[in-house]
PDB file of C-alpha atoms in Angstrom:
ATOM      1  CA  UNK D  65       0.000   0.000   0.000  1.00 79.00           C
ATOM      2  CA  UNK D  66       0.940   3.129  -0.805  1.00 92.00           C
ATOM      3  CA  UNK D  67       0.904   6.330   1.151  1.00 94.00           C
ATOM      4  CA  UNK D  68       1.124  10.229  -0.234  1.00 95.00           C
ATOM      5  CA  UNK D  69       1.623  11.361   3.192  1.00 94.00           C
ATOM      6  CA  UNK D  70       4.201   8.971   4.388  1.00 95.00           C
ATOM      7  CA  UNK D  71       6.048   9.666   0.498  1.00 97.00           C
ATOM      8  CA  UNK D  72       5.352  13.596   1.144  1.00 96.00           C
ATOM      9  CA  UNK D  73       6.859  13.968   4.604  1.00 94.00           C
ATOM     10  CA  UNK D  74       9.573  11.256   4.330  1.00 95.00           C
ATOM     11  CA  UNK D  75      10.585  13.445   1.056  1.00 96.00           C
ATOM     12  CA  UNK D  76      10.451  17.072   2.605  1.00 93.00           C
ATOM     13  CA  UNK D  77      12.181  16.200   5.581  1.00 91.00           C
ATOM     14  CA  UNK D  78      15.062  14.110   3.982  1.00 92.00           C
ATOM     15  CA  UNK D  79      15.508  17.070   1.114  1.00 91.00           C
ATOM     16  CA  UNK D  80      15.910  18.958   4.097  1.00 87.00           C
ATOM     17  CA  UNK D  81      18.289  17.153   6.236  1.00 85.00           C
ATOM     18  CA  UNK D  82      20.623  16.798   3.403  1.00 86.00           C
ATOM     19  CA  UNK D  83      21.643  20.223   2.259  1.00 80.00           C
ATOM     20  CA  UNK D  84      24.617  20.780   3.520  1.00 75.00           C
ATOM     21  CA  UNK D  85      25.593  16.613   4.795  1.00 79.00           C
ATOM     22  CA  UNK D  86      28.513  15.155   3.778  1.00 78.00           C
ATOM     23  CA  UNK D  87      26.327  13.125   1.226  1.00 83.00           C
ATOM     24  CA  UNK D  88      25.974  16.163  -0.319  1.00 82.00           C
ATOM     25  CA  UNK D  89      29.405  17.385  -0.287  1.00 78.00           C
ATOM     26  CA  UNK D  90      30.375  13.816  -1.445  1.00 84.00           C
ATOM     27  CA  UNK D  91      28.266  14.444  -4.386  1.00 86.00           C
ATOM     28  CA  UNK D  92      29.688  17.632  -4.852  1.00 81.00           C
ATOM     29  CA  UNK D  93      33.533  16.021  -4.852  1.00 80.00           C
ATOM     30  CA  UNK D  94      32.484  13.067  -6.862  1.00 84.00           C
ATOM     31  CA  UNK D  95      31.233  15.964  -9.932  1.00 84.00           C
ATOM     32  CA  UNK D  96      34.191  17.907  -9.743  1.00 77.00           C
ATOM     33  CA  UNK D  97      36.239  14.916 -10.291  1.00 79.00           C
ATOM     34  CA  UNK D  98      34.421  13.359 -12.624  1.00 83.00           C
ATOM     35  CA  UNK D  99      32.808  15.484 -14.418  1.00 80.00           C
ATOM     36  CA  UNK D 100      30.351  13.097 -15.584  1.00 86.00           C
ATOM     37  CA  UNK D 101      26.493  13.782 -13.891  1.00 91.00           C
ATOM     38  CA  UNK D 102      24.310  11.241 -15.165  1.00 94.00           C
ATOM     39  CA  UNK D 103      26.626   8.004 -13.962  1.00 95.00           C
ATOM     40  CA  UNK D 104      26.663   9.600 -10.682  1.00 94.00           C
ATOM     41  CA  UNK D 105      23.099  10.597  -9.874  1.00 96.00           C
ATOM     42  CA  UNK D 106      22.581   6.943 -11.070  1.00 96.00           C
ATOM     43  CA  UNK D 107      25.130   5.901  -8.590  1.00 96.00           C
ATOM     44  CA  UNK D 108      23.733   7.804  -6.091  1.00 95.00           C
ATOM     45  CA  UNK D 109      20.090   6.554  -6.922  1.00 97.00           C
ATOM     46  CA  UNK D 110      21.428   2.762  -6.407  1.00 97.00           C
ATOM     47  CA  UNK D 111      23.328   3.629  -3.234  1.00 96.00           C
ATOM     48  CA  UNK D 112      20.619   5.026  -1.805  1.00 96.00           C
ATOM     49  CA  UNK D 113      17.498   3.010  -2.775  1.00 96.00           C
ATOM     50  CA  UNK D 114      19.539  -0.145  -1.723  1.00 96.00           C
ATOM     51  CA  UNK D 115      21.012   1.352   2.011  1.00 95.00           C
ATOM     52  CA  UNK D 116      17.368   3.138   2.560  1.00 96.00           C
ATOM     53  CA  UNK D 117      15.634  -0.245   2.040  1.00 96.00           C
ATOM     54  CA  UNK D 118      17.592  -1.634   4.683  1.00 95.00           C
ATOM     55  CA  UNK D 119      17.518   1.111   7.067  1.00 95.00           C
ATOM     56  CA  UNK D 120      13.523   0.925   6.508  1.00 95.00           C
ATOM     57  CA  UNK D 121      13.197  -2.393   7.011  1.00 95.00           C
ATOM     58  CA  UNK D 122      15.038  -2.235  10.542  1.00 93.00           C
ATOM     59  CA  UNK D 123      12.776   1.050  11.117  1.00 90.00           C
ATOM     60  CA  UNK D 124       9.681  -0.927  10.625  1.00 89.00           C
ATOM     61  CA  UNK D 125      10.670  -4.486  12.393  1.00 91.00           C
ATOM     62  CA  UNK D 126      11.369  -2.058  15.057  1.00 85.00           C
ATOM     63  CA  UNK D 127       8.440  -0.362  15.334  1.00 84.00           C
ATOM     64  CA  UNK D 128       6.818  -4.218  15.116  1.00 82.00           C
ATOM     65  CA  UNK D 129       9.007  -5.638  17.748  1.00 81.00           C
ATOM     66  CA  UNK D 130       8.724  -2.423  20.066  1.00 74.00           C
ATOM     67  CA  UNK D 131       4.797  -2.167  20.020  1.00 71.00           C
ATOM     68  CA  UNK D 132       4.336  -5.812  21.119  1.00 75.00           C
ATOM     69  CA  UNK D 133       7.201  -5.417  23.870  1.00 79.00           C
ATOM     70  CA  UNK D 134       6.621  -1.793  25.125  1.00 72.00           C
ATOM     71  CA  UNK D 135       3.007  -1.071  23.774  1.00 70.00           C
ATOM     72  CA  UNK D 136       1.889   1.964  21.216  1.00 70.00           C
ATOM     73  CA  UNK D 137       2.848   4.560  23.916  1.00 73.00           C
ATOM     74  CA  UNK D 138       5.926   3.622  24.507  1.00 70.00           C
ATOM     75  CA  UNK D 139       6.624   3.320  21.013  1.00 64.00           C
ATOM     76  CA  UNK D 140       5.246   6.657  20.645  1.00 70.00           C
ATOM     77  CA  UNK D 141       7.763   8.214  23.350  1.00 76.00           C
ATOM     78  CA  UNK D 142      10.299   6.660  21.507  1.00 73.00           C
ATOM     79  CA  UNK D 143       9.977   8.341  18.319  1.00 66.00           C
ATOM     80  CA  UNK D 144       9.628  11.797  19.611  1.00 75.00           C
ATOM     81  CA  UNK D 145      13.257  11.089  21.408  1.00 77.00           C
ATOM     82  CA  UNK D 146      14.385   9.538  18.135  1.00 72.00           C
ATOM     83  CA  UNK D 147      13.319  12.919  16.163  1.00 70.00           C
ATOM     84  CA  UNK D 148      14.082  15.278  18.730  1.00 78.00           C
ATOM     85  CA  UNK D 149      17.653  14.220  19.165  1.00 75.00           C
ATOM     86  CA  UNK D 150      17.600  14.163  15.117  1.00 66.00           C
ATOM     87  CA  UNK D 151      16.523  17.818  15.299  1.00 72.00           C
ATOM     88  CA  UNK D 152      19.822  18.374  17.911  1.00 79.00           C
ATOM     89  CA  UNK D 153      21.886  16.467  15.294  1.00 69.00           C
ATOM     90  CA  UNK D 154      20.454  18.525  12.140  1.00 65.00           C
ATOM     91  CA  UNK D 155      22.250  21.263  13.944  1.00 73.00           C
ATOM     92  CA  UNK D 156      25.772  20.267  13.511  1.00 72.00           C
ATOM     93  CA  UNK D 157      27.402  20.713  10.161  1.00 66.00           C
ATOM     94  CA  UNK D 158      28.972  18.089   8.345  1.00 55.00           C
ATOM     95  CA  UNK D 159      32.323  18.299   6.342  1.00 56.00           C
ATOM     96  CA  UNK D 160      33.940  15.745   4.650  1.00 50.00           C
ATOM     97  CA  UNK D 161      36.719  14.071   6.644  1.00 49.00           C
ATOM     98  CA  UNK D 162      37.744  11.154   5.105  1.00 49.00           C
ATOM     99  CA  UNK D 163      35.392  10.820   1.973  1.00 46.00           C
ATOM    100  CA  UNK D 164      38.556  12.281  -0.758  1.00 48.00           C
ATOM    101  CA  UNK D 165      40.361   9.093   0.451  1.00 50.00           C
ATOM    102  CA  UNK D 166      37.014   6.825  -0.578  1.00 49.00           C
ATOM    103  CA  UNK D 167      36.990   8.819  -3.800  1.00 48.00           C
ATOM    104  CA  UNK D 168      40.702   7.930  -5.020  1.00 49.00           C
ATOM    105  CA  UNK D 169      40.191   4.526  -3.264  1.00 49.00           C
ATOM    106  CA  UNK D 170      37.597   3.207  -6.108  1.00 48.00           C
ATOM    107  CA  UNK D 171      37.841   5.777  -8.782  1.00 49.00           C
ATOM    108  CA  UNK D 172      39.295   2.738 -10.769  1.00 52.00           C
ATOM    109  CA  UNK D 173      35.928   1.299 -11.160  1.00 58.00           C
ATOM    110  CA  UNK D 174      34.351   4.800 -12.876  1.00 85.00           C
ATOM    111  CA  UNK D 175      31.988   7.182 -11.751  1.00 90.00           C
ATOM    112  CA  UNK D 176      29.006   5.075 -11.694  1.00 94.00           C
ATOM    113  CA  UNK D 177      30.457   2.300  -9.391  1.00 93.00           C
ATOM    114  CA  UNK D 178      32.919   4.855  -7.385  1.00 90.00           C
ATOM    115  CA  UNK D 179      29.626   6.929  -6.970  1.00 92.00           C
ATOM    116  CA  UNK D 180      27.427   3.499  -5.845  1.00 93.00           C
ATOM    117  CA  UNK D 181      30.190   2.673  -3.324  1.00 91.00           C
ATOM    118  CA  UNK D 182      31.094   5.705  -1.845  1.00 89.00           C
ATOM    119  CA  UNK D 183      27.159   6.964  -1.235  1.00 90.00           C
ATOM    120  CA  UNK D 184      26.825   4.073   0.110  1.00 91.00           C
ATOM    121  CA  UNK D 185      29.436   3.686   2.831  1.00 87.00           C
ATOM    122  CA  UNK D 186      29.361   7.192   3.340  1.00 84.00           C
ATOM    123  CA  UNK D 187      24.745   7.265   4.139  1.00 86.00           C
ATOM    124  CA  UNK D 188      25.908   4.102   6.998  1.00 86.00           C
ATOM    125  CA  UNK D 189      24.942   5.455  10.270  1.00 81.00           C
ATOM    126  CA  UNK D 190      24.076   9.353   8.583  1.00 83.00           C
ATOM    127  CA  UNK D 191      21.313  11.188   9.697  1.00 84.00           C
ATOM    128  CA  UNK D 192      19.260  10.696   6.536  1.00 88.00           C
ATOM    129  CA  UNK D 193      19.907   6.670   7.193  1.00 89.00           C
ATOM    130  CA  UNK D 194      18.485   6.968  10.891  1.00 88.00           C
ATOM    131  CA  UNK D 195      15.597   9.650   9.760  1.00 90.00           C
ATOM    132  CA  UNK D 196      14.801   6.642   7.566  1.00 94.00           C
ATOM    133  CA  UNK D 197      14.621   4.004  10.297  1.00 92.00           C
ATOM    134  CA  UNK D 198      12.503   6.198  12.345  1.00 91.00           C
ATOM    135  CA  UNK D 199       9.967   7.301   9.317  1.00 93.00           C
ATOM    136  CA  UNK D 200       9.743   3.649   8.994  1.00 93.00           C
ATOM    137  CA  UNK D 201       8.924   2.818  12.679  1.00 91.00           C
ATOM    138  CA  UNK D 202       6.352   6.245  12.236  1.00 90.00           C
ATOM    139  CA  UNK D 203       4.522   4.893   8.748  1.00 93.00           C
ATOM    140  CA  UNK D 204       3.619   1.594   8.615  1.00 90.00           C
ATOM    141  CA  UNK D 205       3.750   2.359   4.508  1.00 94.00           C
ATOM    142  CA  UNK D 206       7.222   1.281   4.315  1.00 95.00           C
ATOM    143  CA  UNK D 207       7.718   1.223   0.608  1.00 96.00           C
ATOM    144  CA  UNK D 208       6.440   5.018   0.805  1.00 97.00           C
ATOM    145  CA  UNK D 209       9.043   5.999   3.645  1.00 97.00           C
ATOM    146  CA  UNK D 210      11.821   4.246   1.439  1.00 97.00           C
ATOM    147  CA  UNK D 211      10.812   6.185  -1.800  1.00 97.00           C
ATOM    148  CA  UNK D 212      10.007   9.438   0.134  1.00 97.00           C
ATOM    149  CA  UNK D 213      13.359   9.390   1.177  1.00 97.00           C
ATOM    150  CA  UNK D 214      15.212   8.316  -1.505  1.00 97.00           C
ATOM    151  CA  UNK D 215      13.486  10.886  -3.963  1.00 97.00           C
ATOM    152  CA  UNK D 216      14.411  13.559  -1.016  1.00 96.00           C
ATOM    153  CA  UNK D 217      18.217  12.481  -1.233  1.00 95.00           C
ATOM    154  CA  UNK D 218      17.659  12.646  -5.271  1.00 95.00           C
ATOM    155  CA  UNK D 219      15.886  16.168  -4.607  1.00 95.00           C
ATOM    156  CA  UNK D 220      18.830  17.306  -2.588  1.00 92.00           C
ATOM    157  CA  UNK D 221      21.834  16.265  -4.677  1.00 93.00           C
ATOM    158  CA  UNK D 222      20.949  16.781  -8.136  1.00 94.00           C
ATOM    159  CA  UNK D 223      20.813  20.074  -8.285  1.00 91.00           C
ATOM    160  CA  UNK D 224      24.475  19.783  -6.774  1.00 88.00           C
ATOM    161  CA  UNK D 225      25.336  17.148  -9.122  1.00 91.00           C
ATOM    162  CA  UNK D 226      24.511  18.984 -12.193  1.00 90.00           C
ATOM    163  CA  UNK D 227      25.285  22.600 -10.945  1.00 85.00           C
ATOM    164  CA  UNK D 228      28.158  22.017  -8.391  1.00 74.00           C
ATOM    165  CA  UNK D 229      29.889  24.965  -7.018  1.00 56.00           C
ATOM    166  CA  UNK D 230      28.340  27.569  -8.842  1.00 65.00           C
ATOM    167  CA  UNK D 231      24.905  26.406  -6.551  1.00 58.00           C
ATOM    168  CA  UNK D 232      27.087  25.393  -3.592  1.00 52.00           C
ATOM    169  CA  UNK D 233      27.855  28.984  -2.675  1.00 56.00           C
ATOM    170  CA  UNK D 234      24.401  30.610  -2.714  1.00 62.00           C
ATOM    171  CA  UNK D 235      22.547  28.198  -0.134  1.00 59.00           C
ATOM    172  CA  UNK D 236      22.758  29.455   3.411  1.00 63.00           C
ATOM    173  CA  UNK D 237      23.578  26.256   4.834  1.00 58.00           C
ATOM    174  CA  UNK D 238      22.940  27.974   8.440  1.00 70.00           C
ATOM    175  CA  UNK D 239      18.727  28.616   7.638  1.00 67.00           C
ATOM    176  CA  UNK D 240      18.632  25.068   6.181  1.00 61.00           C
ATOM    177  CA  UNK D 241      20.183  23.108   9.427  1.00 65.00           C
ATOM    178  CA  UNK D 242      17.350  24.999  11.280  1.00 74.00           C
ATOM    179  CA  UNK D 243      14.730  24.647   8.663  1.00 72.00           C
ATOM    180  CA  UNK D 244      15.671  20.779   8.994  1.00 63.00           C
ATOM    181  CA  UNK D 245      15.519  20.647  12.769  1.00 73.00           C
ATOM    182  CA  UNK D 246      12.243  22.249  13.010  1.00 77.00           C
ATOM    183  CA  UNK D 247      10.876  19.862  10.613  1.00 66.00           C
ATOM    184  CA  UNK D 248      12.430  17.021  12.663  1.00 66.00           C
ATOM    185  CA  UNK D 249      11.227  18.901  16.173  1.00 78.00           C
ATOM    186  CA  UNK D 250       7.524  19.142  15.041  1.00 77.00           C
ATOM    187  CA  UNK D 251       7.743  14.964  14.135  1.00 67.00           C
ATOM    188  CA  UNK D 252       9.264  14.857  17.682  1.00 72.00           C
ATOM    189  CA  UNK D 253       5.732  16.657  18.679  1.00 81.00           C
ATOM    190  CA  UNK D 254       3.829  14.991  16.200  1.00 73.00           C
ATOM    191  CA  UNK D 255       4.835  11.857  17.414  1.00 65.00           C
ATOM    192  CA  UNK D 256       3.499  12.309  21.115  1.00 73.00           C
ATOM    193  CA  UNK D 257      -0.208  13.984  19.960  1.00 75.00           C
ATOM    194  CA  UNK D 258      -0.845  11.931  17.201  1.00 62.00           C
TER     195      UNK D 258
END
């Protein structure tokens, strides 16, 4: 079953998060060294249909497992901690640490299959890979949350993919960590009066 609202708020709030996250600045990397946008959106795509399946599919055993143990209010109190700390994390800015090493690491293997790997390894454990886990224990629609937020990394990164620097440098990175922590803060809410 399908769900617009589940696909809607899994797509805002992921196209969010992600302006400004390493993910994006990976992108970013991965088009100035390439040069080459279509391979790497379609690397991208791949990466991140395939790691927010998983992280989807633990979000919504989770929810399953966590409403027969601790009951629907429990689970409820749950999720707003889960959003509200991602709210706190939306805060922080990302940079890229050790993502140039990835990049020269499997460049060998071209832009599609450097892009595939490194999105990959680089969404593990990233707060669009957790928002995904907790959409998923929030919608029972999971194949909504995992196309909600895969469209929302798509949403995000394009644009950088096919623009790079010369969009880079006009977002105000600042507005959009808060814009994405507010979105994440009223889930926190929504989660405890809905």
């Amino acid at each position: 079953m399908f769900s617009l609202n589940a696909f809607a708020i899994s797509t805002g709030l992921v196209a969010v998060a992600e302006i400004g996250d390493k993910t994006q600045l990976l992108a970013l990397l991965l088009t100035l060294k390439f040069r080459r946008p279509w391979p790497i959106l379609w690397g991208m795509l791949a990466a991140t249909l395939a790691n927010h399946a998983g992280a989807g599919a633990v979000g919504h055993y989770l929810e399953t497992v966590l409403q027969d143990i601790a009951g629907p209010e429990m689970l409820r109190w749950g999720l707003a901690i889960g959003f509200a700390a991602m709210a706190v994390w939306a805060l922080i800015p990302d940079k890229i640490e050790g993502e140039e090493g990835e990049v020269a690491r499997w460049r060998r293997g071209g832009a599609f299959f450097t892009t595939l790997v490194c999105f990959f390894l680089v969404e593990m454990g990233d707060k669009t890979q957790v928002a995904t886990v907790a959409l998923a224990a929030r919608f029972p629609e999971l194949v909504s949350v995992v196309l909600g937020t895969t469209f929302g990394m798509v949403l995000a990164n394009a644009p950088v993919i096919f623009f790079g620097n010369k969009l880079a440098a006009k977002i105000p990175l600042k507005y959009v960590r808060w814009s994405a922590a507010a979105c994440f803060a009223a889930l926190a809410v929504g989660a405890v009066l809905i």
